[in-house]
PDB file of C-alpha atoms in Angstrom:
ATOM      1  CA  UNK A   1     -30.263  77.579 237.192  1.00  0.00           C
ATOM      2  CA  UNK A   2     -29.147  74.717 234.947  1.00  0.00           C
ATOM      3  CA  UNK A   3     -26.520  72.009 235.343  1.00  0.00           C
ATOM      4  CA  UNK A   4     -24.100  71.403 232.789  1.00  0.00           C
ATOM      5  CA  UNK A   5     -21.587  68.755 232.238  1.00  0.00           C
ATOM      6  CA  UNK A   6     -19.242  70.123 229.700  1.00  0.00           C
ATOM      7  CA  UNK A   7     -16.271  68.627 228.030  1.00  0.00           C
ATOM      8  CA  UNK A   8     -12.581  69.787 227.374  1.00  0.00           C
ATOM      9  CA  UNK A   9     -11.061  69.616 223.871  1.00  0.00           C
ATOM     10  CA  UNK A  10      -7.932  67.737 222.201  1.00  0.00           C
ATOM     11  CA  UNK A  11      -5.928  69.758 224.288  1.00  0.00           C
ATOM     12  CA  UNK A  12      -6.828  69.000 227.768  1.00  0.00           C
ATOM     13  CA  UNK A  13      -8.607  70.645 230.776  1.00  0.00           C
ATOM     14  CA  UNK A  14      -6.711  74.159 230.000  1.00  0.00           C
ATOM     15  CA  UNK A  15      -6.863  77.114 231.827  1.00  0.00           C
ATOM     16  CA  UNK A  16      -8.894  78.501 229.331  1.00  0.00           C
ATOM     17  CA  UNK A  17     -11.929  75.793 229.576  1.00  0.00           C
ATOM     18  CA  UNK A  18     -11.472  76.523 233.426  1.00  0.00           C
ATOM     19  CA  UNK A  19     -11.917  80.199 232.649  1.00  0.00           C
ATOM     20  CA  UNK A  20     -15.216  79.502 230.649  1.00  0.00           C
ATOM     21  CA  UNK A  21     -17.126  77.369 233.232  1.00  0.00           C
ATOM     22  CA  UNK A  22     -15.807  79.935 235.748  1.00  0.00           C
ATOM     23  CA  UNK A  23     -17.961  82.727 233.646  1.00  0.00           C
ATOM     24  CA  UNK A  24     -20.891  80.375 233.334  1.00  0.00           C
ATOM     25  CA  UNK A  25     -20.957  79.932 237.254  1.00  0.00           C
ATOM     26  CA  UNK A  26     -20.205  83.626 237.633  1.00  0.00           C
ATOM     27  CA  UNK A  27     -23.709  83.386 235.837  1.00  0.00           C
ATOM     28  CA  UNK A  28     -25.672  81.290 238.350  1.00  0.00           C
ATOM     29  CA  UNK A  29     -25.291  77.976 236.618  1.00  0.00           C
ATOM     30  CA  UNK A  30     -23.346  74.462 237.885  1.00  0.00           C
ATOM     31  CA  UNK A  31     -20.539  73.386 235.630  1.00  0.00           C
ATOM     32  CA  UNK A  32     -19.139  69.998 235.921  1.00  0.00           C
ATOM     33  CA  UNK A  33     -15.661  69.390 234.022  1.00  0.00           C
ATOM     34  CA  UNK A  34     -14.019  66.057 233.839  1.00  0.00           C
ATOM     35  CA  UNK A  35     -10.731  65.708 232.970  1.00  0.00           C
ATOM     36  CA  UNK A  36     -10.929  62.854 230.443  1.00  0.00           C
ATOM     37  CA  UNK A  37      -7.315  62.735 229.928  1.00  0.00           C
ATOM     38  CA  UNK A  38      -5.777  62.668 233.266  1.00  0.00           C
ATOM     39  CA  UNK A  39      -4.465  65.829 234.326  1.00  0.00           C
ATOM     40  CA  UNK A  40      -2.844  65.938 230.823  1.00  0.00           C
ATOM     41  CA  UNK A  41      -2.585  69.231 228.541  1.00  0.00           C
ATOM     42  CA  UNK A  42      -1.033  69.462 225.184  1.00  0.00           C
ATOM     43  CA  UNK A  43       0.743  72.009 223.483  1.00  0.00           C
ATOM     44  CA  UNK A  44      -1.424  71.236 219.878  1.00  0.00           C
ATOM     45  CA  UNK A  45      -4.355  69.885 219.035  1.00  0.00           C
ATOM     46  CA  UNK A  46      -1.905  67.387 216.510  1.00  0.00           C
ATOM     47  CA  UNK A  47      -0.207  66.377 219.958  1.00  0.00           C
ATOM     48  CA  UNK A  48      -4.162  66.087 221.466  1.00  0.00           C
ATOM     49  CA  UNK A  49      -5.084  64.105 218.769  1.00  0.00           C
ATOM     50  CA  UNK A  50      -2.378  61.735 219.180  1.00  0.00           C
ATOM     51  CA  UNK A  51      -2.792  61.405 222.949  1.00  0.00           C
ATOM     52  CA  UNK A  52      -6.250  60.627 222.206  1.00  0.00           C
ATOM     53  CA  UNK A  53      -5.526  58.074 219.260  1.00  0.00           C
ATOM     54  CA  UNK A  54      -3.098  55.903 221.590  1.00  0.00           C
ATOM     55  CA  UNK A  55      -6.118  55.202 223.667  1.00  0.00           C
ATOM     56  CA  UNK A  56      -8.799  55.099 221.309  1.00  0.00           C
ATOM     57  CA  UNK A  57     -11.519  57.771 220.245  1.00  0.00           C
ATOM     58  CA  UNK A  58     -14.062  55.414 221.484  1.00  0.00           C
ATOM     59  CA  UNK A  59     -12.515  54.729 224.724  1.00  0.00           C
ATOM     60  CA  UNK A  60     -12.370  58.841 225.766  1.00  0.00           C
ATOM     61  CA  UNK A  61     -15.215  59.433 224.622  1.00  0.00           C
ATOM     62  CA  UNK A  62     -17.078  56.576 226.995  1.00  0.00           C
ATOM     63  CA  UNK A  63     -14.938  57.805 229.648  1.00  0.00           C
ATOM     64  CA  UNK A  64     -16.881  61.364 229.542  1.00  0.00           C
ATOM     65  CA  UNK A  65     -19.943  58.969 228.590  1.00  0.00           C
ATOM     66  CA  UNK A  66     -19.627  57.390 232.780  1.00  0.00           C
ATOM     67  CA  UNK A  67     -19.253  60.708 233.999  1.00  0.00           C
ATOM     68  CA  UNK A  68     -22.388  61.492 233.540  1.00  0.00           C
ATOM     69  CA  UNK A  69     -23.336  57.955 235.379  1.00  0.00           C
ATOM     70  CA  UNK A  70     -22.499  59.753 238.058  1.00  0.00           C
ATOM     71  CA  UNK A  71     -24.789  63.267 237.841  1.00  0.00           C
ATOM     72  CA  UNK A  72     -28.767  63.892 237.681  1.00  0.00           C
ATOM     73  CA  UNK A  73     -29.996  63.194 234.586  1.00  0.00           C
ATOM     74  CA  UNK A  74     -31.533  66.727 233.938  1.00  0.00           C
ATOM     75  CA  UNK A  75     -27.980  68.261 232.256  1.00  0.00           C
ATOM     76  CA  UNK A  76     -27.122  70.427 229.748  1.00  0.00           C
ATOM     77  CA  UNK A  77     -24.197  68.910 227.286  1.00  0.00           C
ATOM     78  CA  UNK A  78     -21.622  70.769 226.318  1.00  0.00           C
ATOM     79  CA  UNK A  79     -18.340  70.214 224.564  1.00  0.00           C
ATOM     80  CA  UNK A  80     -15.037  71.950 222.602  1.00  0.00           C
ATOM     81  CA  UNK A  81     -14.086  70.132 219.438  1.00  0.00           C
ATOM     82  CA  UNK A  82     -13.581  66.249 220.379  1.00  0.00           C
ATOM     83  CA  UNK A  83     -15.558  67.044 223.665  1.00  0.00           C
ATOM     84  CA  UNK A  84     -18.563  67.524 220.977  1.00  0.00           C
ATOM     85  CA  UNK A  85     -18.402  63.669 220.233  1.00  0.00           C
ATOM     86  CA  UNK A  86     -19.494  62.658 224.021  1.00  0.00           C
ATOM     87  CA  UNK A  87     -21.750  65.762 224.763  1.00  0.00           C
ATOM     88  CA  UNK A  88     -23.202  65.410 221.635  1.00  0.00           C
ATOM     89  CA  UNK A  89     -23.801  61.247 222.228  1.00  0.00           C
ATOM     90  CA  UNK A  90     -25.170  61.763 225.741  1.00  0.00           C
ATOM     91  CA  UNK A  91     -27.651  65.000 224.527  1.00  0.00           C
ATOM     92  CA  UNK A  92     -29.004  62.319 221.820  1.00  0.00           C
ATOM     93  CA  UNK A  93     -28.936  59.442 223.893  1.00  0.00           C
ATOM     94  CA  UNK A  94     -29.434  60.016 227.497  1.00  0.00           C
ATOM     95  CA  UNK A  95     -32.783  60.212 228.967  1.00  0.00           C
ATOM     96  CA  UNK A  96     -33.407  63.931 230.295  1.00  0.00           C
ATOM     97  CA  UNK A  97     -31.323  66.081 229.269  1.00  0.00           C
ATOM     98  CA  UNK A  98     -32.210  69.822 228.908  1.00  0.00           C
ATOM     99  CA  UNK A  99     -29.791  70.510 226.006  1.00  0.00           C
ATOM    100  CA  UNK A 100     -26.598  70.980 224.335  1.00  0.00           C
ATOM    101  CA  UNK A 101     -24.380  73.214 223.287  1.00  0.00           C
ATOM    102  CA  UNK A 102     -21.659  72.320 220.679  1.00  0.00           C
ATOM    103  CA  UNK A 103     -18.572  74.350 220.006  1.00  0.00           C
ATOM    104  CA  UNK A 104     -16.197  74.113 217.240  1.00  0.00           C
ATOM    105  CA  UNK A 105     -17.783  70.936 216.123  1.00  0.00           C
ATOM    106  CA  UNK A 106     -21.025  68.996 215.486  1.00  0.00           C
ATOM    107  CA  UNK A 107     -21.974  65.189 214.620  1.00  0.00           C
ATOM    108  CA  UNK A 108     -24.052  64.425 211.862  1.00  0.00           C
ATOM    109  CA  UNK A 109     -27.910  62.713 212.960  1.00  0.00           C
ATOM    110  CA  UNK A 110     -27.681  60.710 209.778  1.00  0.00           C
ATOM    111  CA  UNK A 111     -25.771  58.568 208.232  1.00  0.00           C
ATOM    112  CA  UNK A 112     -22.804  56.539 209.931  1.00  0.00           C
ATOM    113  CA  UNK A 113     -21.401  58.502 212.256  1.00  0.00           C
ATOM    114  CA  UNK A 114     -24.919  59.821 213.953  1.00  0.00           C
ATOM    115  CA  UNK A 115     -26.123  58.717 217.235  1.00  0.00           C
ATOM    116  CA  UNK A 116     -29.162  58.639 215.728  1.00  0.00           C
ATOM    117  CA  UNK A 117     -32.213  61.374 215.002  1.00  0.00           C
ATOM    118  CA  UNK A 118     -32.061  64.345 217.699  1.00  0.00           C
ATOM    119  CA  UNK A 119     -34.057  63.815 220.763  1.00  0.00           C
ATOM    120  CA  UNK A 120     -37.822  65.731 220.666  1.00  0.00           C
ATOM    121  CA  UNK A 121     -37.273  69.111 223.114  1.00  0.00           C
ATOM    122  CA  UNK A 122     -33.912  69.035 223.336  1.00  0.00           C
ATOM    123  CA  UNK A 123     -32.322  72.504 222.498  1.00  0.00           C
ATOM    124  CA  UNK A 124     -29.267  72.832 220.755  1.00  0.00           C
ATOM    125  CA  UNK A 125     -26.715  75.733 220.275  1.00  0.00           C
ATOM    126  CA  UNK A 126     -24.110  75.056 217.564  1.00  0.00           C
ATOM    127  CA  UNK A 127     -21.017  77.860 217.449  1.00  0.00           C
ATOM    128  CA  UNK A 128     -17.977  78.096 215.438  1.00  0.00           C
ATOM    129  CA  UNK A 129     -16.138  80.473 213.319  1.00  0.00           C
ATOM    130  CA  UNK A 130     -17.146  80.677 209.642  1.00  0.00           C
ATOM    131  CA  UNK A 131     -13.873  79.956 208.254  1.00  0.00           C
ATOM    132  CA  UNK A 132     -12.031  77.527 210.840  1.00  0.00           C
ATOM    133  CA  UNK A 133     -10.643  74.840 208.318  1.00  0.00           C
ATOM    134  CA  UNK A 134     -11.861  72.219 210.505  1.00  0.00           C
ATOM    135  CA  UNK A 135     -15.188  73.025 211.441  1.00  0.00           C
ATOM    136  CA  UNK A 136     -16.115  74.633 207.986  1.00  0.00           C
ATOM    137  CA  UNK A 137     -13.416  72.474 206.142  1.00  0.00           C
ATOM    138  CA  UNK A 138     -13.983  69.001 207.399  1.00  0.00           C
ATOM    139  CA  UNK A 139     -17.840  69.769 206.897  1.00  0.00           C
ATOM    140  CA  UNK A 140     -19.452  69.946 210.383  1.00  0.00           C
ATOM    141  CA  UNK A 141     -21.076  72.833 209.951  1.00  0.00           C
ATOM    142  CA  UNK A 142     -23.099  70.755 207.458  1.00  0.00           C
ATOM    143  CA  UNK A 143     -23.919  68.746 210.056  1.00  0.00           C
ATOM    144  CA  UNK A 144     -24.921  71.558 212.154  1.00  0.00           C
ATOM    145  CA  UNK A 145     -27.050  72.967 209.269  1.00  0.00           C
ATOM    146  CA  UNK A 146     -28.749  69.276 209.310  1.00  0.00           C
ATOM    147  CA  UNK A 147     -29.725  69.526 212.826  1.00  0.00           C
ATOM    148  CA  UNK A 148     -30.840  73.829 212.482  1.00  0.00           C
ATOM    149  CA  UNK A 149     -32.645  71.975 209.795  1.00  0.00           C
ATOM    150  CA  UNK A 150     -34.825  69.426 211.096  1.00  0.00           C
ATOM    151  CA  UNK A 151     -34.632  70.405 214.905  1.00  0.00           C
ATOM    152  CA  UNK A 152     -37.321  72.811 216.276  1.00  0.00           C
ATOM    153  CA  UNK A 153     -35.218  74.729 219.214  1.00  0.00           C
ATOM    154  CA  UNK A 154     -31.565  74.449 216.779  1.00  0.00           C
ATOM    155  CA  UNK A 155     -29.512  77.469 216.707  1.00  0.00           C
ATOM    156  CA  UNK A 156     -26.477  77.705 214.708  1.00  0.00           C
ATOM    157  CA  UNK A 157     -24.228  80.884 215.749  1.00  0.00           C
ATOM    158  CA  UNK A 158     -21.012  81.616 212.485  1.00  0.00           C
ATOM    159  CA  UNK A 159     -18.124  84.118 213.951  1.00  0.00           C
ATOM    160  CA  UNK A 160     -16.086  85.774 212.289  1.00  0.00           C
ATOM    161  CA  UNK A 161     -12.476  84.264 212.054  1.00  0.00           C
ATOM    162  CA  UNK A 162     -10.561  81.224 211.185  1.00  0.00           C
ATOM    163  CA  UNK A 163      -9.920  80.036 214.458  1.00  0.00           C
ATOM    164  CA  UNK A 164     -10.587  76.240 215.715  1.00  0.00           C
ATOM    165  CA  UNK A 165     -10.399  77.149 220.044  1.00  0.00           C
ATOM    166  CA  UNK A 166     -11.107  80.515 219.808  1.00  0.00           C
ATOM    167  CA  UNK A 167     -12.983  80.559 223.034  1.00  0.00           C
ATOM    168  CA  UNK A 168     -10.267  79.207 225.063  1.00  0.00           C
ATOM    169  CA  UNK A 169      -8.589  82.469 227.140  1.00  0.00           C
ATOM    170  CA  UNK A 170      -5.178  80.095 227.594  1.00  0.00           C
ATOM    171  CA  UNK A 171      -4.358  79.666 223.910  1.00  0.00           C
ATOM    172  CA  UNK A 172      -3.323  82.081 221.063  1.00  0.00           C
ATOM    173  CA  UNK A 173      -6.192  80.904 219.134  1.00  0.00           C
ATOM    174  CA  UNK A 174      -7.851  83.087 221.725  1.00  0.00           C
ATOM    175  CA  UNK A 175     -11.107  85.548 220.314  1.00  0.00           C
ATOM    176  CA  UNK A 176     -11.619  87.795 222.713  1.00  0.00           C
ATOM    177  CA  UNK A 177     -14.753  90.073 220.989  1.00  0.00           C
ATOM    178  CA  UNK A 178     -15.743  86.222 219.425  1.00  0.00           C
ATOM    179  CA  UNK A 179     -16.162  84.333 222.895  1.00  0.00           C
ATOM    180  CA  UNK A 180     -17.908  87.824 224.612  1.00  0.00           C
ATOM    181  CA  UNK A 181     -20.760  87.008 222.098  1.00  0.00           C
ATOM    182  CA  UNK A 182     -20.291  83.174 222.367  1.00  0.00           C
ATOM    183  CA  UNK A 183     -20.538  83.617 226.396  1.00  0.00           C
ATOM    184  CA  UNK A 184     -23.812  85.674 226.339  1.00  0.00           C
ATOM    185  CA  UNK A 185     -25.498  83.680 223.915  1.00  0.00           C
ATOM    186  CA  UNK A 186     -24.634  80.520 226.017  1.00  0.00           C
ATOM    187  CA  UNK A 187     -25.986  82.081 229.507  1.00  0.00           C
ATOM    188  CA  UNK A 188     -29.266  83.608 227.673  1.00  0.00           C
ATOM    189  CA  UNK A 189     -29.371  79.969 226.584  1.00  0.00           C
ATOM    190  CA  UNK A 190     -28.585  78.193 230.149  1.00  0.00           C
ATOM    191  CA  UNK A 191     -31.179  80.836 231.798  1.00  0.00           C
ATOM    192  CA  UNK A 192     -34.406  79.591 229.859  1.00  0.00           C
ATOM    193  CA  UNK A 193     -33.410  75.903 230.964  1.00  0.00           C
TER     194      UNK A 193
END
């Protein structure tokens, strides 16, 4: 059984992220999932985004940072989209963790906005959709191919589509064949934890 701590996207704690910790505890595991914004959803990641501006990228993304004060340090990190930018910070920078998994989105571990080099045994699972214009476009999926790279247990998983959310059941962004994969390759991933 693993723990993971996994973080909602520019929209909000949906139904849809609710769904997919539900399926990973239908699996056996513990899923923890803050609400960084509040009990807020939005209708668009634009709206999201703005939210998210008016208090500060930095600021959210600490808030998910103290959750973790709060839980064992033996987690697996996960995130949608922005909820990348604090999974991804505490699976580089906080002592024990047992892995990450990234969706929709990955951090570079070079250059200016890294966290630094990725921690030794830490595994990683990057997915996304192999033409979403913002993970393909905005070039995290070169990131991603930096970490698959130079990180011995880094898996990088390409769907289909051109989809940014499409694992989240509550929006029309939804992938239903795309998150079936997504969701089994995540629990084979959770069970060797």
């Amino acid at each position: 059984m693993a723990e993971i701590l996994l973080f909602h996207h520019a929209q909000g704690l949906t139904p849809g992220v609710h769904a997919f910790a539900n399926d990973i505890r239908a699996a056996g595991h513990v899923v923890h999932t803050p609400d960084l914004f509040g009990g807020r959803t939005f209708r668009s990641i634009e709206e999201g985004l703005t939210y998210i501006g008016e208090i500060g990228f930095d600021a959210i993304r600490e808030r998910g940072v103290r959750v973790a004060d709060e839980l064992p340090a033996e987690l697996v990190y996960a995130g949608f989209s922005f909820g990348v930018l604090p999974a991804q910070k505490l699976a580089q920078t906080r002592p024990g963790a047992c892995g990450a998994l990234l969706f929709y989105s990955c951090l570079p571990i070079s250059g200016e906005w890294a966290f630094g080099p990725w921690p030794d045994g830490v595994a990683v699972q990057i997915h996304g959709m192999d033409n979403d214009p913002i993970f393909v476009g905005e070039g995290d999926i070169d990131a991603a191919r930096e970490i698959v790279a130079t990180v011995e247990d880094a898996e990088l998983f390409l769907y289909p589509g051109d989809q940014h959310y499409f694992a989240d059941s509550s929006l029309p962004s939804y992938d239903a064949d795309a998150t079936a994969l997504l969701t089994a390759r995540v629990i084979e991933f959770l069970d060797r934890r």
